Amino acid sequence: MGNNGMKSQARVVVIGGGVVGVSALYHLAKKGWGDDVVLLEKAELTSGSTWHAAGLLPLFNMSYSVGQVHKYSVKLYRELEEETGQPVGFSQVGNLRLAMNDDRMDEYYQYAATAKTIGIDVRFLTPAEILKLWPMCNVEGLVGGIFHPDDGYIQPADLTQALAKGARARGATIYRKTAVLDIEQTSSGGWLVRTDKGDITCDHVISATGNYARQTGAMVGLDIPVIPVEHQYIVTEPHPELVRRRESGEPEMGVLRESDGSWYLREENGGFILGPYEKGAPCCYVDGPDPRAEYELFQEDIDRLAPHIEAAMSRVPAFAEVGIKQVYNGAIAYTPDGNPIIGPAWDLDNFWLSEGHSFGITAAGGAGWQLAEWIVEGEPTIDMLGVEPRRFGDYATRNYLIEKNEEAYANVFVIHYPDEERPAGRPLRTAPCYERMKEMGAVFGQKFGWERTNFFATDGMAQEDDWSFRRSKWFEAVRKEVTNTTENVGLLDMTAFAKCRISGPGAEQFLDRFVANSLPKKVGGLTLAHALNKNGGIHSEFTIRREAEDAFYLVSAGALQRLDHDYIRRYMPKDGSVQFTQLTGAMGVLVVAGPKSRQLLQRVTNADLSNEALPWLTAQDIVVGMAPVNAMRVNYVGELGWELHHPLEYQNHIFDALFEAGADLGLKPFGIRAMDSMRFEKSYRMVGTELSIEYSAFESAMDRFIKADKGEFLGRDALLASRDAGINNLLVTLEVSDVEDADALGNNALTKDGEIIGRATGGGFGFRVGKSLALGMVKPEFAEPGTEVDIEILGKTYNATVVAESPFDPKNERLRDVGSANE
Ligand SMILES: Cc1cc2nc3c(=O)[nH]c(=O)nc-3n(C[C@H](O)[C@H](O)[C@H](O)COP(=O)(O)OP(=O)(O)OC[C@H]3O[C@@H](n4cnc5c(N)ncnc54)[C@H](O)[C@@H]3O)c2cc1C
């Protein structure tokens, strides 16, 4: 055969025989592709990171996507032994997380909200209840804890073998000792995978190569944002009390996690396993492991473990009474935010990634499930934004990854505040006005590598953030920014927006079929339009300016640059009739908004900015000072205003011109948090929360942006079919009563008479209406304004009332500027 007996063709080739790759193979086989899927492993199954994992299956995760993925895995693993006959060693001992302070409890409450809405069983415990579950625990200094009865730990190698058995039983093929050396695109759009045993052509490739992710990526020109970090755990000698408990048939104690001490502990053969997440753990395999590496461990570093060993000893005194049997120090794959990347690679067709897994034993099941859905059905079925490979961009270079991945590892157990911003690798991408903003008191956050102002510290306030699950110091700063913007005029730097141009003779036809709204007919017209997925859910949101008959300027969320632009590229005709031009780094954006914004702008431009000359939802090329500007009359805060898009090099000229002209008008800068507060008052949705592929565009109540009768567009048929079948959810705006110091953060359970009827997708305080607001998805029968529901915020239940959309200025009079005299 010339191919060492190996198949020469397959529908899918999975590279990597760790638990993640084998699970992908298993799920593809389960979808009916068994006879046509092949897995290639250069050594033995599990010989990468999988064999030495501690096997914990924590359901806990702050991300909605990861929560869903983990939940699926735990359920699957429970059933796998029965299905395959291969024991997987699932010990469902439960999982106990301790809290040593109130902020940690807030984190657990916020997590529990997500858990509740996705159906994960989590219980709150007092210190006395903790003692009952974990009699060897010293509960001093604890304020409480949470318990997951459904998770525990598993034997990773056995799990992998069970998945392999299940895959083989459905016809899938596994070639061990077969190394992939190179991958080439074939002229027919498929892939040629070259191995040391021969070549295979296939339609799809899945890269699940663990610590080799960057080397595999390099074969196809991808810079994959994964570099592993060293991770250790300690196995101890047996302890008499644990042995006694075992012998007397007492139940095994659950996996114990002291988040504030950054370690976990579980029983193992009458002794303990202690796993810390240390500070200072270095990245490893920065330029890849040795291609021949298998079952590789590093020299242990006891000094790094010491503080965690001490913390564990004081929490579980018995731990001090046992000797260390062995220390495992292995590579654990990481990404800058600690979540894996699962889904399509960017800029390539049919190349899939399931890489960067730091909880790969836990995530493998769900990752394989969604990848198989995506590949076989064309779309995932859950919102995968939190694990999207395209959530990172070009900025995630090798040296950035070293800093960020070490930081992500060291921060696994920190309190995951909703407004947390991490310092490593910053500042990296800065707009020209960055220094000016800083001098004005800007407190920055980072999105997609860009520094963006979250808020301004003024009037003697320390120029630093104050993270919390509740209203904190920046609440008053944001109030001032909103007040000034709504009374005078504010300026917001939105240079981080993703921008591009779609042009060419086929541009109009392509875009018209790509988005659900009608395109602006007139040159200079603006519209908000959505690209749906094939199932009619919302994938991307664009502001589109028609620049010419055959050219359109598209703006979308900065954090989604790679995702949105890759999505465009996937659907663009390949015949050269449409061109894509990346403009993100070339164009800056300053938003000027507020009732005096026209007056201000009119002082620095000769262009006529009147309602007649430049109405709401139109754009014009104007000159500000001496700089060319594309002035688009839209904004995300609901005031009269313009987004001033300009070639980046003019930014400070424009910035200075505005501030020189605006002093007596009260021009002041505002930040992202003020913008966010104002968007809730306008019921403006955001991709990733209110807009998601899990909800149809009608469920997100985007009807006015859907032109179902304009002809074919992406997702149209499925969207209409879903409406005809009856929608399951509807987006509502909620007014939350009697909150004291905390607003909804999103993922809060919405209940009626104790039954879950929906979830809040986001929330905050609306300073212009003086109310705590939330947006949420509810069953349609609860969507009528006036309906009263309950909302859970940080463990407390509040009354919330459904209100009409856009509590602030529902008729958009401010945006339209009706009635006010033109300057
Ligand atoms: C000390 C330690 C403890 C851990 N504990 C836990 C835990 O308790 N719970 C948990 O969920 N996770 C844990 N993890 C993480 C877990 O081990 C990983 O997330 C998981 O094993 C990743 O699986 P994988 O399949 O992605 O990678 P791997 O298991 O590394 O598999 C990748 C495979 O790809 C193969 N490969 C690479 N390149 C090629 C090529 N070119 N051709 C062919 N084959 C190739 C490799 O040989 C390897 O077998 C732990 C990790 C460490 C280091």
PDB file of N, CA and C in Angstrom, residues 571-650:
ATOM      1  N   TYR A 571     -17.553  33.734   4.412  1.00  0.00           N
ATOM      2  CA  TYR A 571     -18.706  33.801   3.513  1.00  0.00           C
ATOM      3  C   TYR A 571     -18.454  34.647   2.271  1.00  0.00           C
ATOM      4  N   MET A 572     -17.303  35.322   2.229  1.00  0.00           N
ATOM      5  CA  MET A 572     -17.006  36.186   1.075  1.00  0.00           C
ATOM      6  C   MET A 572     -16.786  35.342  -0.180  1.00  0.00           C
ATOM      7  N   PRO A 573     -17.290  35.797  -1.324  1.00  0.00           N
ATOM      8  CA  PRO A 573     -17.004  35.028  -2.540  1.00  0.00           C
ATOM      9  C   PRO A 573     -15.495  34.972  -2.786  1.00  0.00           C
ATOM     10  N   LYS A 574     -15.060  33.846  -3.320  1.00  0.00           N
ATOM     11  CA  LYS A 574     -13.608  33.659  -3.511  1.00  0.00           C
ATOM     12  C   LYS A 574     -13.174  34.034  -4.932  1.00  0.00           C
ATOM     13  N   ASP A 575     -14.080  34.666  -5.687  1.00  0.00           N
ATOM     14  CA  ASP A 575     -13.764  34.935  -7.094  1.00  0.00           C
ATOM     15  C   ASP A 575     -13.141  36.300  -7.325  1.00  0.00           C
ATOM     16  N   GLY A 576     -12.775  36.999  -6.236  1.00  0.00           N
ATOM     17  CA  GLY A 576     -12.106  38.297  -6.389  1.00  0.00           C
ATOM     18  C   GLY A 576     -13.070  39.458  -6.559  1.00  0.00           C
ATOM     19  N   SER A 577     -14.373  39.190  -6.524  1.00  0.00           N
ATOM     20  CA  SER A 577     -15.333  40.289  -6.748  1.00  0.00           C
ATOM     21  C   SER A 577     -15.524  41.138  -5.493  1.00  0.00           C
ATOM     22  N   VAL A 578     -15.031  40.644  -4.363  1.00  0.00           N
ATOM     23  CA  VAL A 578     -15.168  41.381  -3.105  1.00  0.00           C
ATOM     24  C   VAL A 578     -13.812  41.444  -2.411  1.00  0.00           C
ATOM     25  N   GLN A 579     -13.467  42.653  -1.941  1.00  0.00           N
ATOM     26  CA  GLN A 579     -12.202  42.789  -1.209  1.00  0.00           C
ATOM     27  C   GLN A 579     -12.468  43.127   0.254  1.00  0.00           C
ATOM     28  N   PHE A 580     -11.617  42.577   1.079  1.00  0.00           N
ATOM     29  CA  PHE A 580     -11.673  42.869   2.513  1.00  0.00           C
ATOM     30  C   PHE A 580     -10.433  43.675   2.875  1.00  0.00           C
ATOM     31  N   THR A 581     -10.610  44.834   3.515  1.00  0.00           N
ATOM     32  CA  THR A 581      -9.454  45.618   3.959  1.00  0.00           C
ATOM     33  C   THR A 581      -9.515  45.791   5.470  1.00  0.00           C
ATOM     34  N   GLN A 582      -8.484  45.340   6.120  1.00  0.00           N
ATOM     35  CA  GLN A 582      -8.410  45.458   7.582  1.00  0.00           C
ATOM     36  C   GLN A 582      -8.080  46.917   7.938  1.00  0.00           C
ATOM     37  N   LEU A 583      -8.893  47.555   8.784  1.00  0.00           N
ATOM     38  CA  LEU A 583      -8.647  48.971   9.102  1.00  0.00           C
ATOM     39  C   LEU A 583      -8.517  49.214  10.609  1.00  0.00           C
ATOM     40  N   THR A 584      -8.556  48.134  11.388  1.00  0.00           N
ATOM     41  CA  THR A 584      -8.585  48.329  12.847  1.00  0.00           C
ATOM     42  C   THR A 584      -7.415  49.171  13.331  1.00  0.00           C
ATOM     43  N   GLY A 585      -6.226  48.801  12.924  1.00  0.00           N
ATOM     44  CA  GLY A 585      -5.049  49.522  13.409  1.00  0.00           C
ATOM     45  C   GLY A 585      -4.829  50.843  12.704  1.00  0.00           C
ATOM     46  N   ALA A 586      -5.545  51.076  11.618  1.00  0.00           N
ATOM     47  CA  ALA A 586      -5.326  52.293  10.832  1.00  0.00           C
ATOM     48  C   ALA A 586      -6.231  53.437  11.271  1.00  0.00           C
ATOM     49  N   MET A 587      -7.357  53.089  11.865  1.00  0.00           N
ATOM     50  CA  MET A 587      -8.359  54.104  12.181  1.00  0.00           C
ATOM     51  C   MET A 587      -8.566  54.233  13.682  1.00  0.00           C
ATOM     52  N   GLY A 588      -8.631  55.479  14.155  1.00  0.00           N
ATOM     53  CA  GLY A 588      -8.996  55.743  15.543  1.00  0.00           C
ATOM     54  C   GLY A 588     -10.450  56.166  15.613  1.00  0.00           C
ATOM     55  N   VAL A 589     -11.023  56.077  16.803  1.00  0.00           N
ATOM     56  CA  VAL A 589     -12.419  56.497  16.975  1.00  0.00           C
ATOM     57  C   VAL A 589     -12.540  57.304  18.268  1.00  0.00           C
ATOM     58  N   LEU A 590     -13.038  58.523  18.150  1.00  0.00           N
ATOM     59  CA  LEU A 590     -13.390  59.306  19.336  1.00  0.00           C
ATOM     60  C   LEU A 590     -14.893  59.541  19.268  1.00  0.00           C
ATOM     61  N   VAL A 591     -15.584  59.167  20.343  1.00  0.00           N
ATOM     62  CA  VAL A 591     -17.033  59.366  20.387  1.00  0.00           C
ATOM     63  C   VAL A 591     -17.291  60.674  21.134  1.00  0.00           C
ATOM     64  N   VAL A 592     -18.095  61.539  20.518  1.00  0.00           N
ATOM     65  CA  VAL A 592     -18.477  62.784  21.185  1.00  0.00           C
ATOM     66  C   VAL A 592     -19.988  62.720  21.360  1.00  0.00           C
ATOM     67  N   ALA A 593     -20.448  62.768  22.615  1.00  0.00           N
ATOM     68  CA  ALA A 593     -21.883  62.576  22.847  1.00  0.00           C
ATOM     69  C   ALA A 593     -22.379  63.507  23.946  1.00  0.00           C
ATOM     70  N   GLY A 594     -23.617  63.919  23.815  1.00  0.00           N
ATOM     71  CA  GLY A 594     -24.233  64.800  24.807  1.00  0.00           C
ATOM     72  C   GLY A 594     -24.941  65.938  24.109  1.00  0.00           C
ATOM     73  N   PRO A 595     -25.833  66.628  24.819  1.00  0.00           N
ATOM     74  CA  PRO A 595     -26.635  67.667  24.171  1.00  0.00           C
ATOM     75  C   PRO A 595     -25.799  68.812  23.568  1.00  0.00           C
ATOM     76  N   LYS A 596     -24.594  69.011  24.094  1.00  0.00           N
ATOM     77  CA  LYS A 596     -23.772  70.093  23.523  1.00  0.00           C
ATOM     78  C   LYS A 596     -22.757  69.578  22.503  1.00  0.00           C
ATOM     79  N   SER A 597     -22.915  68.345  22.084  1.00  0.00           N
ATOM     80  CA  SER A 597     -21.914  67.780  21.176  1.00  0.00           C
ATOM     81  C   SER A 597     -21.930  68.484  19.814  1.00  0.00           C
ATOM     82  N   ARG A 598     -23.104  68.883  19.368  1.00  0.00           N
ATOM     83  CA  ARG A 598     -23.144  69.565  18.067  1.00  0.00           C
ATOM     84  C   ARG A 598     -22.467  70.919  18.145  1.00  0.00           C
ATOM     85  N   GLN A 599     -22.815  71.606  19.225  1.00  0.00           N
ATOM     86  CA  GLN A 599     -22.226  72.929  19.428  1.00  0.00           C
ATOM     87  C   GLN A 599     -20.697  72.823  19.461  1.00  0.00           C
ATOM     88  N   LEU A 600     -20.224  71.798  20.169  1.00  0.00           N
ATOM     89  CA  LEU A 600     -18.775  71.601  20.260  1.00  0.00           C
ATOM     90  C   LEU A 600     -18.170  71.322  18.888  1.00  0.00           C
ATOM     91  N   LEU A 601     -18.750  70.349  18.215  1.00  0.00           N
ATOM     92  CA  LEU A 601     -18.177  69.949  16.929  1.00  0.00           C
ATOM     93  C   LEU A 601     -18.233  71.081  15.912  1.00  0.00           C
ATOM     94  N   GLN A 602     -19.311  71.835  15.988  1.00  0.00           N
ATOM     95  CA  GLN A 602     -19.488  72.911  15.029  1.00  0.00           C
ATOM     96  C   GLN A 602     -18.372  73.965  15.162  1.00  0.00           C
ATOM     97  N   ARG A 603     -17.786  74.022  16.372  1.00  0.00           N
ATOM     98  CA  ARG A 603     -16.692  74.976  16.580  1.00  0.00           C
ATOM     99  C   ARG A 603     -15.392  74.543  15.907  1.00  0.00           C
ATOM    100  N   VAL A 604     -15.303  73.252  15.582  1.00  0.00           N
ATOM    101  CA  VAL A 604     -14.032  72.785  15.017  1.00  0.00           C
ATOM    102  C   VAL A 604     -14.175  72.276  13.587  1.00  0.00           C
ATOM    103  N   THR A 605     -15.349  72.483  13.014  1.00  0.00           N
ATOM    104  CA  THR A 605     -15.516  72.064  11.619  1.00  0.00           C
ATOM    105  C   THR A 605     -16.390  73.066  10.874  1.00  0.00           C
ATOM    106  N   ASN A 606     -16.147  73.174   9.588  1.00  0.00           N
ATOM    107  CA  ASN A 606     -16.997  74.038   8.771  1.00  0.00           C
ATOM    108  C   ASN A 606     -18.210  73.292   8.242  1.00  0.00           C
ATOM    109  N   ALA A 607     -18.193  71.967   8.402  1.00  0.00           N
ATOM    110  CA  ALA A 607     -19.293  71.177   7.840  1.00  0.00           C
ATOM    111  C   ALA A 607     -20.593  71.530   8.546  1.00  0.00           C
ATOM    112  N   ASP A 608     -21.661  71.389   7.829  1.00  0.00           N
ATOM    113  CA  ASP A 608     -22.985  71.648   8.391  1.00  0.00           C
ATOM    114  C   ASP A 608     -23.430  70.385   9.151  1.00  0.00           C
ATOM    115  N   LEU A 609     -23.588  70.507  10.454  1.00  0.00           N
ATOM    116  CA  LEU A 609     -23.941  69.342  11.281  1.00  0.00           C
ATOM    117  C   LEU A 609     -25.408  69.352  11.680  1.00  0.00           C
ATOM    118  N   SER A 610     -26.185  70.138  11.027  1.00  0.00           N
ATOM    119  CA  SER A 610     -27.599  70.238  11.395  1.00  0.00           C
ATOM    120  C   SER A 610     -28.327  68.924  11.104  1.00  0.00           C
ATOM    121  N   ASN A 611     -29.499  68.802  11.702  1.00  0.00           N
ATOM    122  CA  ASN A 611     -30.308  67.604  11.463  1.00  0.00           C
ATOM    123  C   ASN A 611     -30.603  67.420   9.989  1.00  0.00           C
ATOM    124  N   GLU A 612     -30.779  68.524   9.287  1.00  0.00           N
ATOM    125  CA  GLU A 612     -31.117  68.432   7.873  1.00  0.00           C
ATOM    126  C   GLU A 612     -29.914  67.915   7.084  1.00  0.00           C
ATOM    127  N   ALA A 613     -28.742  68.446   7.415  1.00  0.00           N
ATOM    128  CA  ALA A 613     -27.559  68.087   6.627  1.00  0.00           C
ATOM    129  C   ALA A 613     -26.964  66.754   7.048  1.00  0.00           C
ATOM    130  N   LEU A 614     -27.057  66.442   8.336  1.00  0.00           N
ATOM    131  CA  LEU A 614     -26.425  65.214   8.831  1.00  0.00           C
ATOM    132  C   LEU A 614     -27.340  64.565   9.872  1.00  0.00           C
ATOM    133  N   PRO A 615     -28.442  63.985   9.392  1.00  0.00           N
ATOM    134  CA  PRO A 615     -29.401  63.406  10.336  1.00  0.00           C
ATOM    135  C   PRO A 615     -28.848  62.176  11.056  1.00  0.00           C
ATOM    136  N   TRP A 616     -29.552  61.791  12.104  1.00  0.00           N
ATOM    137  CA  TRP A 616     -29.229  60.570  12.834  1.00  0.00           C
ATOM    138  C   TRP A 616     -29.153  59.401  11.851  1.00  0.00           C
ATOM    139  N   LEU A 617     -28.205  58.521  12.073  1.00  0.00           N
ATOM    140  CA  LEU A 617     -27.959  57.360  11.217  1.00  0.00           C
ATOM    141  C   LEU A 617     -27.499  57.704   9.802  1.00  0.00           C
ATOM    142  N   THR A 618     -26.733  58.787   9.734  1.00  0.00           N
ATOM    143  CA  THR A 618     -26.027  59.069   8.486  1.00  0.00           C
ATOM    144  C   THR A 618     -24.582  59.419   8.836  1.00  0.00           C
ATOM    145  N   ALA A 619     -23.766  59.481   7.809  1.00  0.00           N
ATOM    146  CA  ALA A 619     -22.351  59.805   8.028  1.00  0.00           C
ATOM    147  C   ALA A 619     -21.866  60.728   6.931  1.00  0.00           C
ATOM    148  N   GLN A 620     -20.847  61.480   7.260  1.00  0.00           N
ATOM    149  CA  GLN A 620     -20.251  62.371   6.260  1.00  0.00           C
ATOM    150  C   GLN A 620     -18.759  62.474   6.499  1.00  0.00           C
ATOM    151  N   ASP A 621     -18.023  62.655   5.442  1.00  0.00           N
ATOM    152  CA  ASP A 621     -16.602  62.952   5.610  1.00  0.00           C
ATOM    153  C   ASP A 621     -16.475  64.448   5.839  1.00  0.00           C
ATOM    154  N   ILE A 622     -15.919  64.790   6.986  1.00  0.00           N
ATOM    155  CA  ILE A 622     -15.784  66.212   7.321  1.00  0.00           C
ATOM    156  C   ILE A 622     -14.329  66.491   7.705  1.00  0.00           C
ATOM    157  N   VAL A 623     -14.043  67.735   7.976  1.00  0.00           N
ATOM    158  CA  VAL A 623     -12.711  68.097   8.434  1.00  0.00           C
ATOM    159  C   VAL A 623     -12.853  68.653   9.850  1.00  0.00           C
ATOM    160  N   VAL A 624     -12.109  68.063  10.784  1.00  0.00           N
ATOM    161  CA  VAL A 624     -12.130  68.561  12.162  1.00  0.00           C
ATOM    162  C   VAL A 624     -10.763  69.171  12.427  1.00  0.00           C
ATOM    163  N   GLY A 625     -10.722  70.472  12.743  1.00  0.00           N
ATOM    164  CA  GLY A 625      -9.430  71.158  12.771  1.00  0.00           C
ATOM    165  C   GLY A 625      -8.868  71.055  11.366  1.00  0.00           C
ATOM    166  N   MET A 626      -7.757  70.360  11.241  1.00  0.00           N
ATOM    167  CA  MET A 626      -7.211  70.155   9.901  1.00  0.00           C
ATOM    168  C   MET A 626      -7.294  68.685   9.479  1.00  0.00           C
ATOM    169  N   ALA A 627      -7.979  67.889  10.280  1.00  0.00           N
ATOM    170  CA  ALA A 627      -7.908  66.435  10.064  1.00  0.00           C
ATOM    171  C   ALA A 627      -9.133  65.889   9.334  1.00  0.00           C
ATOM    172  N   PRO A 628      -8.922  64.924   8.445  1.00  0.00           N
ATOM    173  CA  PRO A 628     -10.053  64.272   7.784  1.00  0.00           C
ATOM    174  C   PRO A 628     -10.752  63.314   8.744  1.00  0.00           C
ATOM    175  N   VAL A 629     -12.062  63.415   8.780  1.00  0.00           N
ATOM    176  CA  VAL A 629     -12.828  62.612   9.739  1.00  0.00           C
ATOM    177  C   VAL A 629     -14.075  62.060   9.066  1.00  0.00           C
ATOM    178  N   ASN A 630     -14.348  60.805   9.349  1.00  0.00           N
ATOM    179  CA  ASN A 630     -15.621  60.209   8.955  1.00  0.00           C
ATOM    180  C   ASN A 630     -16.539  60.351  10.170  1.00  0.00           C
ATOM    181  N   ALA A 631     -17.483  61.293  10.085  1.00  0.00           N
ATOM    182  CA  ALA A 631     -18.356  61.564  11.233  1.00  0.00           C
ATOM    183  C   ALA A 631     -19.628  60.747  11.090  1.00  0.00           C
ATOM    184  N   MET A 632     -19.808  59.765  11.977  1.00  0.00           N
ATOM    185  CA  MET A 632     -20.968  58.883  11.887  1.00  0.00           C
ATOM    186  C   MET A 632     -21.912  59.234  13.044  1.00  0.00           C
ATOM    187  N   ARG A 633     -23.130  59.595  12.688  1.00  0.00           N
ATOM    188  CA  ARG A 633     -24.047  60.044  13.744  1.00  0.00           C
ATOM    189  C   ARG A 633     -24.773  58.853  14.377  1.00  0.00           C
ATOM    190  N   VAL A 634     -24.029  58.162  15.197  1.00  0.00           N
ATOM    191  CA  VAL A 634     -24.553  57.037  15.981  1.00  0.00           C
ATOM    192  C   VAL A 634     -23.782  57.029  17.291  1.00  0.00           C
ATOM    193  N   ASN A 635     -24.338  56.408  18.288  1.00  0.00           N
ATOM    194  CA  ASN A 635     -23.536  56.100  19.470  1.00  0.00           C
ATOM    195  C   ASN A 635     -24.267  55.086  20.312  1.00  0.00           C
ATOM    196  N   TYR A 636     -23.573  54.592  21.314  1.00  0.00           N
ATOM    197  CA  TYR A 636     -24.056  53.465  22.108  1.00  0.00           C
ATOM    198  C   TYR A 636     -24.547  53.952  23.461  1.00  0.00           C
ATOM    199  N   VAL A 637     -24.708  55.287  23.611  1.00  0.00           N
ATOM    200  CA  VAL A 637     -25.088  55.804  24.928  1.00  0.00           C
ATOM    201  C   VAL A 637     -26.430  56.522  24.912  1.00  0.00           C
ATOM    202  N   GLY A 638     -26.982  56.752  23.727  1.00  0.00           N
ATOM    203  CA  GLY A 638     -28.336  57.306  23.654  1.00  0.00           C
ATOM    204  C   GLY A 638     -28.413  58.811  23.783  1.00  0.00           C
ATOM    205  N   GLU A 639     -27.364  59.514  23.401  1.00  0.00           N
ATOM    206  CA  GLU A 639     -27.390  60.981  23.401  1.00  0.00           C
ATOM    207  C   GLU A 639     -27.132  61.467  21.976  1.00  0.00           C
ATOM    208  N   LEU A 640     -27.432  62.741  21.738  1.00  0.00           N
ATOM    209  CA  LEU A 640     -26.989  63.342  20.478  1.00  0.00           C
ATOM    210  C   LEU A 640     -25.477  63.113  20.395  1.00  0.00           C
ATOM    211  N   GLY A 641     -25.005  62.624  19.261  1.00  0.00           N
ATOM    212  CA  GLY A 641     -23.567  62.398  19.241  1.00  0.00           C
ATOM    213  C   GLY A 641     -23.043  61.825  17.941  1.00  0.00           C
ATOM    214  N   TRP A 642     -21.728  61.806  17.860  1.00  0.00           N
ATOM    215  CA  TRP A 642     -21.029  61.337  16.669  1.00  0.00           C
ATOM    216  C   TRP A 642     -19.886  60.410  17.061  1.00  0.00           C
ATOM    217  N   GLU A 643     -19.689  59.411  16.241  1.00  0.00           N
ATOM    218  CA  GLU A 643     -18.424  58.671  16.308  1.00  0.00           C
ATOM    219  C   GLU A 643     -17.524  59.299  15.261  1.00  0.00           C
ATOM    220  N   LEU A 644     -16.373  59.784  15.693  1.00  0.00           N
ATOM    221  CA  LEU A 644     -15.441  60.413  14.753  1.00  0.00           C
ATOM    222  C   LEU A 644     -14.344  59.407  14.400  1.00  0.00           C
ATOM    223  N   HIS A 645     -14.491  58.816  13.240  1.00  0.00           N
ATOM    224  CA  HIS A 645     -13.482  57.842  12.777  1.00  0.00           C
ATOM    225  C   HIS A 645     -12.440  58.593  11.961  1.00  0.00           C
ATOM    226  N   HIS A 646     -11.170  58.330  12.266  1.00  0.00           N
ATOM    227  CA  HIS A 646     -10.111  59.118  11.625  1.00  0.00           C
ATOM    228  C   HIS A 646      -8.858  58.279  11.460  1.00  0.00           C
ATOM    229  N   PRO A 647      -8.067  58.592  10.456  1.00  0.00           N
ATOM    230  CA  PRO A 647      -6.764  57.928  10.381  1.00  0.00           C
ATOM    231  C   PRO A 647      -6.023  58.182  11.701  1.00  0.00           C
ATOM    232  N   LEU A 648      -5.450  57.131  12.234  1.00  0.00           N
ATOM    233  CA  LEU A 648      -4.951  57.161  13.612  1.00  0.00           C
ATOM    234  C   LEU A 648      -3.995  58.318  13.891  1.00  0.00           C
ATOM    235  N   GLU A 649      -3.204  58.671  12.896  1.00  0.00           N
ATOM    236  CA  GLU A 649      -2.149  59.667  13.141  1.00  0.00           C
ATOM    237  C   GLU A 649      -2.695  61.068  13.396  1.00  0.00           C
ATOM    238  N   TYR A 650      -3.992  61.262  13.133  1.00  0.00           N
ATOM    239  CA  TYR A 650      -4.590  62.581  13.399  1.00  0.00           C
ATOM    240  C   TYR A 650      -5.237  62.662  14.776  1.00  0.00           C
TER     241      TYR A 650
END
